Amino acid sequence: MTNIDILKKSFQDLKGFWSTALLASMPLSLLPVFIQYDKTIGMLLLLLLSGALRAGVSKVTLCIASKQPVKLNYIFDGFNYFKHSLGVFLLSMLFIALGLICFIVPGIIIAIWLSQSFFILVENPNLEPLEIFKLSKEMIKGNEIKLVYLFLIFVLISVVLILLNLVLLTLLIAPIQYVVFANFYNSLKK
C-alpha cells in the first residue's frame, strides 16, 4: 500500500467518524495547555496521562481504520493497562531523548523504530514495554522512509496553517494524522 493509498483510505475511513476521531484526539492534544497554567502540575499530568491517552486514541483510530465498532469510552482504555501504557510512554521518551543527546539522527531513528508501539500495546496490552519496542522495531523495518514521508506531510500542513495564523485548524490535523498512522500500522501487519 503506497502512502497515497493510505491517505485516501484514511479520508474514506473518517467519513462518519470525524467527530469521534476529533473527540478522541482532543485530550491528548490539549494536555500541554496545562503546562501554561502551572508548570509543575502540568508536567506531572503530561508525564502521567500521555501514555494512557495515547493508547486510547490509538485504539479509537485503529478501530476506525479497521472498520470495527468504535465506542467513545475507548479513549480511556489506556487506563485499564495504565502501568504498561505509562511504561511505553516514559521509556520511549527516555530512549528518544538519549538518542537525541548523542546526535539528532539516532534520536530520529529510535523514534521511527518505536513509532508503532502504542498500536501494538492496544492489541497486546499484556506485553511488557521492551517486548512492544522489539515488535515495533521489527515491524517498521524496511518502511522507515515511508513513515518519514507521511510524517513530513503533516509537519508541512501544520507549518502552513500556523504561518497562515490558522493555529486552531491544526487541531483538526490530529484526527487525520492518527487515522493515517493507524492505516500505516495495518498495512505493516499485512
Short mmCIF file of C-alpha atoms in Angstrom, two decimals, residues 9-164:
data_model
loop_
_atom_site.label_atom_id
_atom_site.label_comp_id
_atom_site.label_asym_id
_atom_site.label_seq_id
_atom_site.Cartn_x
_atom_site.Cartn_y
_atom_site.Cartn_z
CA LYS A 9 -8.20 5.18 2.71
CA SER A 10 -7.85 7.32 5.84
CA PHE A 11 -10.13 10.05 4.48
CA GLN A 12 -12.66 7.39 3.45
CA ASP A 13 -12.43 5.77 6.88
CA LEU A 14 -13.08 9.10 8.59
CA LYS A 15 -16.44 9.59 6.83
CA GLY A 16 -18.98 9.43 9.63
CA PHE A 17 -16.26 9.29 12.29
CA TRP A 18 -14.80 12.81 12.19
CA SER A 19 -16.37 13.85 15.48
CA THR A 20 -15.34 10.60 17.19
CA ALA A 21 -11.74 10.91 15.97
CA LEU A 22 -11.65 14.60 16.94
CA LEU A 23 -13.01 13.90 20.43
CA ALA A 24 -10.55 11.03 20.86
CA SER A 25 -7.57 13.21 19.92
CA MET A 26 -8.61 16.30 21.93
CA PRO A 27 -7.48 15.23 25.43
CA LEU A 28 -4.01 14.36 24.16
CA SER A 29 -3.82 17.50 22.00
CA LEU A 30 -4.92 19.79 24.83
CA LEU A 31 -2.84 18.19 27.60
CA PRO A 32 0.16 20.52 27.00
CA VAL A 33 -2.10 23.53 27.71
CA PHE A 34 -1.97 22.67 31.43
CA ILE A 35 1.75 23.44 31.43
CA GLN A 36 0.94 27.10 30.74
CA TYR A 37 -1.06 27.39 33.97
CA ASP A 38 1.22 25.53 36.37
CA LYS A 39 4.48 24.12 35.05
CA THR A 40 4.94 21.54 37.82
CA ILE A 41 1.41 20.15 37.81
CA GLY A 42 1.24 20.46 34.02
CA MET A 43 4.42 18.44 33.50
CA LEU A 44 3.28 15.86 36.04
CA LEU A 45 -0.08 15.49 34.27
CA LEU A 46 1.67 15.30 30.91
CA LEU A 47 4.01 12.55 32.11
CA LEU A 48 1.31 10.55 33.89
CA LEU A 49 -1.57 10.82 31.41
CA SER A 50 0.08 10.94 27.98
CA GLY A 51 0.70 7.19 27.74
CA ALA A 52 -2.83 6.15 28.65
CA LEU A 53 -4.41 8.83 26.45
CA ARG A 54 -2.12 7.92 23.54
CA ALA A 55 -3.15 4.27 23.94
CA GLY A 56 -6.80 5.35 23.95
CA VAL A 57 -6.57 7.44 20.79
CA SER A 58 -4.60 4.62 19.17
CA LYS A 59 -7.41 2.18 19.97
CA VAL A 60 -10.12 4.50 18.64
CA THR A 61 -8.28 5.24 15.40
CA LEU A 62 -7.28 1.61 14.93
CA CYS A 63 -10.97 0.66 15.20
CA ILE A 64 -11.86 3.36 12.66
CA ALA A 65 -9.12 2.23 10.27
CA SER A 66 -10.06 -1.45 10.70
CA LYS A 67 -13.80 -0.82 10.25
CA GLN A 68 -14.52 -2.16 13.74
CA PRO A 69 -17.22 -0.74 16.03
CA VAL A 70 -15.99 2.35 17.87
CA LYS A 71 -17.08 3.39 21.34
CA LEU A 72 -16.07 6.79 22.65
CA ASN A 73 -15.09 5.30 26.02
CA TYR A 74 -12.20 3.56 24.20
CA ILE A 75 -10.40 6.88 24.69
CA PHE A 76 -9.85 5.84 28.30
CA ASP A 77 -8.93 2.19 27.65
CA GLY A 78 -5.26 3.01 28.17
CA PHE A 79 -6.05 3.43 31.87
CA ASN A 80 -7.09 -0.25 32.01
CA TYR A 81 -3.44 -1.14 31.42
CA PHE A 82 -2.02 2.04 32.89
CA LYS A 83 1.28 0.52 34.04
CA HIS A 84 2.14 -0.68 30.54
CA SER A 85 0.93 2.47 28.75
CA LEU A 86 2.91 4.63 31.19
CA GLY A 87 5.94 2.37 30.73
CA VAL A 88 5.74 2.52 26.94
CA PHE A 89 5.43 6.31 27.03
CA LEU A 90 8.17 7.02 29.58
CA LEU A 91 10.66 4.50 28.19
CA SER A 92 10.12 5.63 24.61
CA MET A 93 10.64 9.27 25.64
CA LEU A 94 13.79 8.26 27.54
CA PHE A 95 15.24 6.27 24.62
CA ILE A 96 14.43 9.02 22.11
CA ALA A 97 15.91 11.70 24.41
CA LEU A 98 19.09 9.66 24.88
CA GLY A 99 19.34 9.22 21.12
CA LEU A 100 18.87 12.95 20.59
CA ILE A 101 21.54 13.75 23.18
CA CYS A 102 24.05 11.52 21.34
CA PHE A 103 23.23 13.12 18.00
CA ILE A 104 19.99 14.11 16.36
CA VAL A 105 19.94 11.25 13.86
CA PRO A 106 19.99 8.40 16.45
CA GLY A 107 17.04 10.02 18.22
CA ILE A 108 15.07 10.18 14.98
CA ILE A 109 15.91 6.55 14.19
CA ILE A 110 14.79 5.44 17.66
CA ALA A 111 11.55 7.44 17.30
CA ILE A 112 10.88 5.67 13.99
CA TRP A 113 11.62 2.25 15.50
CA LEU A 114 9.22 2.89 18.38
CA SER A 115 6.51 4.54 16.27
CA GLN A 116 4.19 1.52 16.24
CA SER A 117 4.43 0.88 19.99
CA PHE A 118 1.03 2.19 21.05
CA PHE A 119 -0.81 0.30 18.32
CA ILE A 120 0.97 -2.89 19.40
CA LEU A 121 0.15 -2.09 23.05
CA VAL A 122 -3.55 -1.66 22.25
CA GLU A 123 -3.68 -5.04 20.52
CA ASN A 124 -1.44 -6.75 23.13
CA PRO A 125 -1.97 -4.97 26.47
CA ASN A 126 -0.27 -7.74 28.45
CA LEU A 127 3.11 -7.34 26.72
CA GLU A 128 5.90 -5.59 28.60
CA PRO A 129 7.17 -2.30 27.13
CA LEU A 130 10.52 -3.72 25.98
CA GLU A 131 8.73 -6.55 24.14
CA ILE A 132 6.50 -3.97 22.47
CA PHE A 133 9.54 -1.95 21.40
CA LYS A 134 11.15 -5.04 19.88
CA LEU A 135 7.98 -5.83 17.90
CA SER A 136 7.70 -2.22 16.76
CA LYS A 137 11.30 -2.19 15.53
CA GLU A 138 10.81 -5.46 13.65
CA MET A 139 7.53 -4.27 12.15
CA ILE A 140 8.87 -0.94 10.85
CA LYS A 141 12.00 -2.47 9.30
CA GLY A 142 12.13 -1.60 5.59
CA ASN A 143 9.34 1.01 5.87
CA GLU A 144 11.20 3.78 7.68
CA ILE A 145 11.29 6.22 4.76
CA LYS A 146 7.61 5.64 4.03
CA LEU A 147 6.79 6.65 7.62
CA VAL A 148 9.06 9.70 7.44
CA TYR A 149 7.28 10.88 4.28
CA LEU A 150 3.88 10.52 5.96
CA PHE A 151 5.13 12.42 8.99
CA LEU A 152 6.60 15.20 6.83
CA ILE A 153 3.24 15.67 5.08
CA PHE A 154 1.63 16.50 8.43
CA VAL A 155 4.51 18.72 9.53
CA LEU A 156 4.23 20.68 6.28
CA ILE A 157 0.45 21.07 6.58
CA SER A 158 0.78 22.21 10.21
CA VAL A 159 3.51 24.73 9.36
CA VAL A 160 1.41 26.19 6.54
CA LEU A 161 -1.63 26.51 8.84
CA ILE A 162 0.48 28.17 11.54
CA LEU A 163 2.01 30.60 9.03
CA LEU A 164 -1.50 31.50 7.87
#
